[in-house]
Short mmCIF file of C-alpha atoms in Angstrom, two decimals:
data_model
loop_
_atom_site.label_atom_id
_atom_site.label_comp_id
_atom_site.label_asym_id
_atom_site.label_seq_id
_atom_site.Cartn_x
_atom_site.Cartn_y
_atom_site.Cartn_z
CA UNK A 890 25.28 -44.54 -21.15
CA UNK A 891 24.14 -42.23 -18.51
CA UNK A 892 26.39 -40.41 -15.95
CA UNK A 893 25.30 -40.69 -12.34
CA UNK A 894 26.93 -37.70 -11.23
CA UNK A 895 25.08 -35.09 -12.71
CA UNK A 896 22.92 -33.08 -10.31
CA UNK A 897 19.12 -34.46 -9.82
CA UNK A 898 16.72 -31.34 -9.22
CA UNK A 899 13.63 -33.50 -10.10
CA UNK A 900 14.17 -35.33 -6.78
CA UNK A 901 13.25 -32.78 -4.37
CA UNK A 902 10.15 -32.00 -6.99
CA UNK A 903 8.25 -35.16 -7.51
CA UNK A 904 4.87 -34.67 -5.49
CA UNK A 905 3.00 -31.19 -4.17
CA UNK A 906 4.18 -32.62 -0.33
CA UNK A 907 7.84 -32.88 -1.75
CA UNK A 908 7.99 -29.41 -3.11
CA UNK A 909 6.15 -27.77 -0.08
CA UNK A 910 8.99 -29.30 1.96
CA UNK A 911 11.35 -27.90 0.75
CA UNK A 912 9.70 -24.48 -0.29
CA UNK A 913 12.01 -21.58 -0.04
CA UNK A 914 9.28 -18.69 0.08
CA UNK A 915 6.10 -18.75 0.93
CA UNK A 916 2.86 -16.30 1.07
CA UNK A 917 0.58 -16.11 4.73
CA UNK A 918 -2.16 -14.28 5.75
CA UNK A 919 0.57 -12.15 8.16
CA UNK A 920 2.36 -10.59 4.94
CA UNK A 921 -0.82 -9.02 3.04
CA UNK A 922 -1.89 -5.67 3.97
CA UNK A 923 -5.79 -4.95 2.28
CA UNK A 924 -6.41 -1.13 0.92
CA UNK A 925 -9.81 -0.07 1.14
CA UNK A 926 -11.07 3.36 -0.08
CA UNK A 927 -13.66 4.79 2.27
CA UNK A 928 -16.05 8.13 1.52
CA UNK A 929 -17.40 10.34 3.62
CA UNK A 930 -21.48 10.24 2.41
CA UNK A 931 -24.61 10.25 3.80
CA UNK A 932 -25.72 7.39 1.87
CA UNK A 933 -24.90 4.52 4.72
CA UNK A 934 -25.35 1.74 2.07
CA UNK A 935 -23.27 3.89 -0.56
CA UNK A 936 -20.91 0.91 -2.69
CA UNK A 937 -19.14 2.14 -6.04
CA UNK A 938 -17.50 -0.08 -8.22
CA UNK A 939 -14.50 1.26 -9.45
CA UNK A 940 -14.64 1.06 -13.04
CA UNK A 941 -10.79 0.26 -13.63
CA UNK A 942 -10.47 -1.47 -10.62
CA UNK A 943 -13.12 -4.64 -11.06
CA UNK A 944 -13.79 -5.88 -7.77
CA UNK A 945 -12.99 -2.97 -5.73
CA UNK A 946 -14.83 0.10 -4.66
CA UNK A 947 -15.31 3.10 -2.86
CA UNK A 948 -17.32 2.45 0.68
CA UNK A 949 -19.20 4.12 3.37
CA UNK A 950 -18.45 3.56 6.86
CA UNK A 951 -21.51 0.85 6.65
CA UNK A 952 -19.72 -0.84 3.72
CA UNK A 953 -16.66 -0.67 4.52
CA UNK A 954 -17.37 -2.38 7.66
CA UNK A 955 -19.08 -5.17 6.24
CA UNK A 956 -16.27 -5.78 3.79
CA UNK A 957 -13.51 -5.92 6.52
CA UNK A 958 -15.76 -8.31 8.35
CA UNK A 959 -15.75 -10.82 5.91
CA UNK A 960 -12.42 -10.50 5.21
CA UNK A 961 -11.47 -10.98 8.87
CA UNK A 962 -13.48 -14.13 9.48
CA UNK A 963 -11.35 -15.30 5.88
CA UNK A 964 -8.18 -14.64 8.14
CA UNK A 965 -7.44 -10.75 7.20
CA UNK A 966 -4.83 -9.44 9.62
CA UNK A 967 -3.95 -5.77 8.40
CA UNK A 968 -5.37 -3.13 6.18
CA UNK A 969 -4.91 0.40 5.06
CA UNK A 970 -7.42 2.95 4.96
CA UNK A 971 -7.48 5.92 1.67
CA UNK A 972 -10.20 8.52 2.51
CA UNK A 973 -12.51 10.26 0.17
CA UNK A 974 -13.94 12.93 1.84
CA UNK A 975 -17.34 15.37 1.12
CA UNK A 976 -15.66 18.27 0.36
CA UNK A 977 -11.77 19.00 -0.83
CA UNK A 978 -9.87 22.54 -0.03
CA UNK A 979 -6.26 24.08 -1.42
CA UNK A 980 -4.76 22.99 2.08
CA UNK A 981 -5.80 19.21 2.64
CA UNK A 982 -7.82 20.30 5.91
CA UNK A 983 -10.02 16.78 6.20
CA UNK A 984 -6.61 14.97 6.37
CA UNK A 985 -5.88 16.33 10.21
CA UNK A 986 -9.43 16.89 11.46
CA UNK A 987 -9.83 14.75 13.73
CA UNK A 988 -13.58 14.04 12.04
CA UNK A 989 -12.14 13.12 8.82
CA UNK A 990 -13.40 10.25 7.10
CA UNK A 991 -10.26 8.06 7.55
CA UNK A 992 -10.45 9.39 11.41
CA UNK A 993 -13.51 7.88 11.53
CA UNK A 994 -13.33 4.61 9.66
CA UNK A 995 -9.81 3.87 12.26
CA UNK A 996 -12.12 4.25 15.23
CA UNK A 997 -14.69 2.29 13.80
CA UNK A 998 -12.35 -0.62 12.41
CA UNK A 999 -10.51 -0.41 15.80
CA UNK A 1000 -13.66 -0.73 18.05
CA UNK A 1001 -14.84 -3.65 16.24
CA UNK A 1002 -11.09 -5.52 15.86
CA UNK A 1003 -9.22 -4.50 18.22
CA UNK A 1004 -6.72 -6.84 17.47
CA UNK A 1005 -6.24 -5.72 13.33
CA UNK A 1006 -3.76 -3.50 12.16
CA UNK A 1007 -5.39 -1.18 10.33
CA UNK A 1008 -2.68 1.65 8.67
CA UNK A 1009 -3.33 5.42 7.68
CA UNK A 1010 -2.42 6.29 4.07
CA UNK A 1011 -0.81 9.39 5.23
CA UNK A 1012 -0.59 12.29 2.39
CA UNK A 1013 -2.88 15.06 1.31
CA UNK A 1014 -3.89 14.35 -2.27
CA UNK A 1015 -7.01 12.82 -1.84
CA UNK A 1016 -8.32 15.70 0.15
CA UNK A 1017 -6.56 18.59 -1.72
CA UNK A 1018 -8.67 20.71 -4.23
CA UNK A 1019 -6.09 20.33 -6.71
CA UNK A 1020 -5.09 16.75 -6.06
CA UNK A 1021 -1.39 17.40 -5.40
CA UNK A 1022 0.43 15.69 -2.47
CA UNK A 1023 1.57 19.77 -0.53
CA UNK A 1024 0.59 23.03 -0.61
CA UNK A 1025 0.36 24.47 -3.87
CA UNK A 1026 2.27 27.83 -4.92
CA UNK A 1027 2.30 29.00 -8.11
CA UNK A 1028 1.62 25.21 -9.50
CA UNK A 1029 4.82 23.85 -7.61
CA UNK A 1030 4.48 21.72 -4.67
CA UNK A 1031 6.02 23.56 -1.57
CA UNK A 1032 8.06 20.93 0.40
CA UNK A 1033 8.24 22.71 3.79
CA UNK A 1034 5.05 24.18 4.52
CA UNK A 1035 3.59 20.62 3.41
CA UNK A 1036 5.33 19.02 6.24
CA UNK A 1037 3.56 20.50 9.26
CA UNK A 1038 0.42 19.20 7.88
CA UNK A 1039 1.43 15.94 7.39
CA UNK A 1040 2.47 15.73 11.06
CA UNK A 1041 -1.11 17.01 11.86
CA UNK A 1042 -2.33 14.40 9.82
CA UNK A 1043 0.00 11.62 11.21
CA UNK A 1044 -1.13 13.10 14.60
CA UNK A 1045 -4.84 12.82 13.97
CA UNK A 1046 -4.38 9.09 12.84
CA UNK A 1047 -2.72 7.97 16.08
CA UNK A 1048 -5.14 9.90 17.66
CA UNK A 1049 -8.30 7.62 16.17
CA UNK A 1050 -6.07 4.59 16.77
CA UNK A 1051 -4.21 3.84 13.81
CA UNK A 1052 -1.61 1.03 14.03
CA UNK A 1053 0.73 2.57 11.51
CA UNK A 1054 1.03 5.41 9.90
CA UNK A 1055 1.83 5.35 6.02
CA UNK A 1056 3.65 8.83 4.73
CA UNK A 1057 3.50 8.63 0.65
CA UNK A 1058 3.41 12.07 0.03
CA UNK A 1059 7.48 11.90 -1.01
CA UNK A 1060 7.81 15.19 0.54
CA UNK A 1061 11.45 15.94 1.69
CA UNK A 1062 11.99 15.00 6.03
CA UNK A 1063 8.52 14.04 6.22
CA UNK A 1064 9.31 11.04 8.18
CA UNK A 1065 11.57 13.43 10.88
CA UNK A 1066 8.50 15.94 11.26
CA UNK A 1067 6.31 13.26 11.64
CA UNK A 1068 8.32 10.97 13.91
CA UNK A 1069 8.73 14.63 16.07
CA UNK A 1070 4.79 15.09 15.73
CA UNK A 1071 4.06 11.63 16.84
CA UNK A 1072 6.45 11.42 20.28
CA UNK A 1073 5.38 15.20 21.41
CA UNK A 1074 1.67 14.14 21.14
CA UNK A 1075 2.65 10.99 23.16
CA UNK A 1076 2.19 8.13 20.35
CA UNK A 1077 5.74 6.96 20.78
CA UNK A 1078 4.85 3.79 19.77
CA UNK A 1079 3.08 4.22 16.80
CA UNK A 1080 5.00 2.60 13.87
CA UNK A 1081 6.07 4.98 10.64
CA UNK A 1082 5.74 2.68 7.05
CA UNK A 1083 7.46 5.09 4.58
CA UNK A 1084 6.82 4.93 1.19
CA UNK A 1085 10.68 5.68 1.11
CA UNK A 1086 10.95 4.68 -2.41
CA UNK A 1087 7.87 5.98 -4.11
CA UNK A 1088 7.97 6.44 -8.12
CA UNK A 1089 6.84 8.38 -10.34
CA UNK A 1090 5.18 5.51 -12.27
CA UNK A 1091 2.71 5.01 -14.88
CA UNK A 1092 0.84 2.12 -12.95
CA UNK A 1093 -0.96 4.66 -10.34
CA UNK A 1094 -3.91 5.42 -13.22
CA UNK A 1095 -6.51 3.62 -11.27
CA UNK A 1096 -5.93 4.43 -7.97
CA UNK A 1097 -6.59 7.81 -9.29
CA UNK A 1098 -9.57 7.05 -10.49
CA UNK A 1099 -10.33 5.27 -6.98
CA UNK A 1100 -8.86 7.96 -4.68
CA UNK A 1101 -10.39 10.78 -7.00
CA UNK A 1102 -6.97 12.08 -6.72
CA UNK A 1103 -5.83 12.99 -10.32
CA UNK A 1104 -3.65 16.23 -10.34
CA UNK A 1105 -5.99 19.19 -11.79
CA UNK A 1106 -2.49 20.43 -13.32
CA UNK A 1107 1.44 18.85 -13.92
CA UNK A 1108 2.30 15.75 -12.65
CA UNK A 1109 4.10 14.47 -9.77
CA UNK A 1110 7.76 13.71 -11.19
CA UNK A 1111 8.80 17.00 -8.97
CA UNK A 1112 8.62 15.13 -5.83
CA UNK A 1113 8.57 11.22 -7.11
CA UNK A 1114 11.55 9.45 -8.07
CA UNK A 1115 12.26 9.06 -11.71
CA UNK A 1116 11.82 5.13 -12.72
CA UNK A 1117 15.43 5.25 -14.75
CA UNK A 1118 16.72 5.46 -10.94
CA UNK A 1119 17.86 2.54 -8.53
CA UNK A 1120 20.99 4.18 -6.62
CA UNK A 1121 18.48 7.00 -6.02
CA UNK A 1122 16.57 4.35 -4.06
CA UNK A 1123 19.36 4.18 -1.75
CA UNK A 1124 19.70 7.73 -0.49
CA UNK A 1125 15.62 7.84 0.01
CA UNK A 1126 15.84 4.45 2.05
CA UNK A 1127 18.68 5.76 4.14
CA UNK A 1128 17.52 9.03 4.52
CA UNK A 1129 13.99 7.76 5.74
CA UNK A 1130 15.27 5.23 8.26
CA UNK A 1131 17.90 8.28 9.60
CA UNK A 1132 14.52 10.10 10.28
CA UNK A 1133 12.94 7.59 12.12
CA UNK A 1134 10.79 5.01 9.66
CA UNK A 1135 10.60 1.46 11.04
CA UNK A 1136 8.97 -0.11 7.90
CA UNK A 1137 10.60 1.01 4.01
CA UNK A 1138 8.23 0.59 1.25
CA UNK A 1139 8.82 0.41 -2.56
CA UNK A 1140 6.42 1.05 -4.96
CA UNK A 1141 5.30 0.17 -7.39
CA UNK A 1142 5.98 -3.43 -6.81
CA UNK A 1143 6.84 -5.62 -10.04
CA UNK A 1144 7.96 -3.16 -12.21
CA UNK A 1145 10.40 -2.45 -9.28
CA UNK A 1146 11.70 -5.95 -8.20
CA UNK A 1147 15.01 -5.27 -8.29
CA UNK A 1148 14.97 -2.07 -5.81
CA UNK A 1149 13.13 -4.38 -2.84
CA UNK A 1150 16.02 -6.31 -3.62
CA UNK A 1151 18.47 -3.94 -3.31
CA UNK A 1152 16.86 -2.17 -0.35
CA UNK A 1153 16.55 -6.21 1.17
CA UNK A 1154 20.25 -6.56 0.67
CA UNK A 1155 21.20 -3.00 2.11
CA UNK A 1156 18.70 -2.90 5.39
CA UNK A 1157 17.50 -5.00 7.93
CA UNK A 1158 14.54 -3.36 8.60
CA UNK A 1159 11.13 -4.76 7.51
CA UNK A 1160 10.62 -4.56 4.22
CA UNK A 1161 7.11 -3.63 2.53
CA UNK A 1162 5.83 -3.95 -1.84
CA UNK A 1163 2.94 -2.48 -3.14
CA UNK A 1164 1.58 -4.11 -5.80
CA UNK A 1165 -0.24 -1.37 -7.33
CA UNK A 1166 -3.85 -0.19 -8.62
CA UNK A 1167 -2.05 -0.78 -12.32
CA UNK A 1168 -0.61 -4.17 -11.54
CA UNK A 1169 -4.07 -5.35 -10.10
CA UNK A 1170 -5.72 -3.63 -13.15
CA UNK A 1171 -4.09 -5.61 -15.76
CA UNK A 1172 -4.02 -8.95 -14.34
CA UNK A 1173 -7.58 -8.86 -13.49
CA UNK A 1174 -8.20 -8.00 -17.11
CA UNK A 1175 -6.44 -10.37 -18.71
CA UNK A 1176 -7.97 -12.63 -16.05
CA UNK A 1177 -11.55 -11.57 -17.53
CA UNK A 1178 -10.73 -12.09 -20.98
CA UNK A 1179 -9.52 -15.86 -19.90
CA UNK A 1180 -5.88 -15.03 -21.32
CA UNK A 1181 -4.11 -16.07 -17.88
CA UNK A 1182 -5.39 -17.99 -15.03
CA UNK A 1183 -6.06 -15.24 -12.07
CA UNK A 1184 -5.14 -17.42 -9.26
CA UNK A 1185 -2.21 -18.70 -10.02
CA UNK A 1186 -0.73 -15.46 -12.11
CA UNK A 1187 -1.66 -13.85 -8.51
CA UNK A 1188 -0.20 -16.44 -6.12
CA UNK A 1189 2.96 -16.25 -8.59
CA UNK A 1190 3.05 -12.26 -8.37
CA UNK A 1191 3.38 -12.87 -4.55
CA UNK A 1192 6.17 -15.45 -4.64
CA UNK A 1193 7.88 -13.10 -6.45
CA UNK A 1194 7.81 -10.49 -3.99
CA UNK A 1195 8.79 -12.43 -1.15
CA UNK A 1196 11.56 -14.05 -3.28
CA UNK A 1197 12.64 -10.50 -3.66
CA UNK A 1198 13.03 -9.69 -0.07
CA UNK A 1199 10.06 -8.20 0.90
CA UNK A 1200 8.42 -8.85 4.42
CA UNK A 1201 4.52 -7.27 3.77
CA UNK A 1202 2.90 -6.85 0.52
CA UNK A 1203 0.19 -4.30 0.07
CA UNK A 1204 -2.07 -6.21 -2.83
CA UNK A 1205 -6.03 -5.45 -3.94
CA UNK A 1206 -6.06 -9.50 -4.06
CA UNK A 1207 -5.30 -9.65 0.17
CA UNK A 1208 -8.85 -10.77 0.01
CA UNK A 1209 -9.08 -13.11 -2.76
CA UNK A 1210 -5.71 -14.66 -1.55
CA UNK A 1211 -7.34 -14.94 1.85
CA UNK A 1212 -9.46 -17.43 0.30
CA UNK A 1213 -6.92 -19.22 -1.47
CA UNK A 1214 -5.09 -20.05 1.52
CA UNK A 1215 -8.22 -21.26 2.93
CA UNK A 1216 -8.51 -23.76 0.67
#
């Protein structure tokens, strides 16, 4: 005999209409944020694939600009911009001029959509000589001195027209000294997304590759949080939003699902995952190999950052996705 008062799940599941009504989470064009890498070349029609990265590459302004137009007409609605410049110095210095390749690909995105957020990767490791995130003294990142560039960099990206500016640098009251930066030059309105809980994780190898940012000595564990550490999380989060950030970010992203949800549960400001050059890497390459089915491994990624609590997801798939929800 069956009971009839056990509970009945499979009701609420028994057609795709049924289970879209009564969806708990759900993935939109408005919560994926694109990063593109852009170099400084003379070579208009320059387009690099990057090796550990299949399907993404390192642009010129030219490329780049056909790239984001695609995406756009497939519904893109923000993006953030790495720079690769010509030439790299001990101090950063392409970061804050105001000709610097992201400086230039913000005015060019902005003058074509006015209306798209684009977002400045704000740190100094893809234009250092050494590929460290600060000034460099006797191979240890100085935190102070580092943060007066980073507010000229900050600066320099509100100047071009950046939405948002993106600190990831992990550098100690980097948010205050840029949030001080940003209202004495005027851009009080300018949005700070802090990568306010940044690890030092083992999934950045490709965006290395991609950013041409590999450390020519150490690593970054000085200044990035150690993965063994979720309380940790905490103090960054608060520290950051004390200083002035309006968006928190976590990253990595699945690795680190249970610190968006902590940081969810704790704050009520917006809440940002990146799903890293790592996580991208090895999905697409089981993907290739035909061990797991890329769409839906990559719509299910997604869900699970939303389920966690986060509000924007930074993802190399925004523009496959884009297409998905097309369908």
């Amino acid at each position: 005999m069956i009971p009839n008062d056990f509970y009945r799940g499979r009701r609420l599941r028994s057609s795709l209409t049924m289970r879209e009504l009564v969806r708990e989470n759900q993935v939109s064009a408005s919560d994926l944020i694109m990063p593109y890498f852009v170099v400084e070349t003379d070579d208009e029609d320059f387009k690099k694939e990057i090796s550990s990265m299949p399907g993404q590459y390192q642009l010129s302004l030219k490329q780049l600009e056909k790239r984001v137009e695609e995406a756009v007409n497939n519904g893109l609605k923000s993006c953030i911009l790495f720079g690769i410049p010509a030439e790299k110095d001990d101090v950063g210095s392409q970061a804050y001029d105001d000709s610097g390749i992201v400086q230039k690909a913000i005015r060019l995105l902005k003058d074509r959509w006015p209306n798209l957020i684009v977002c400045a990767d704000t740190c100094l490791c893809e234009y250092t000589s050494h590929g460290h995130c600060g000034i460099v003294k006797n191979e240890y990142v100085q935190n102070d001195p580092t943060l007066n560039l980073l507010a000229r960099a900050a600066v320099a990206q509100a100047r071009a027209g950046a939405d948002i500016v993106a600190p990831s640098d992990m550098m100690d009251g980097r948010v205050a000294a840029i949030r001080d930066a940003l209202d004495e030059e005027g851009f009080t309105n300018t949005p700070i997304m802090s990568y306010a809980v940044k690890y030092a994780s083992a999934f950045y190898g490709p965006f290395r590759e991609a950013a041409e940012s590999t450390p020519q000595f150490g690593d970054r564990k000085t200044y990035q949080m150690d993965p063994p550490n979720s309380r940790e999380a905490m103090r960054e989060a608060v520290a950051d939003l004390e200083e002035g950030a309006d968006i928190l970010m976590v990253k990595p992203g699945m690795p680190y699902l249970d610190i968006i949800r902590q940081v969810r549960d704790n704050f009520d400001t917006p809440v940002a995952a990146y799903q890293v050059s790592g996580e991208y890497s090895m999905i697409k390459a089981a993907a290739l190999n035909g061990w797991v089915d890329e769409e839906a491994v990559v719509m299910e990624s997604l869900i699970a950052f939303k389920r966690a609590g986060a509000d924007l997801i930074l993802t190399y798939f925004t523009e496959d996705v884009l297409k998905v929800l097309n369908k």
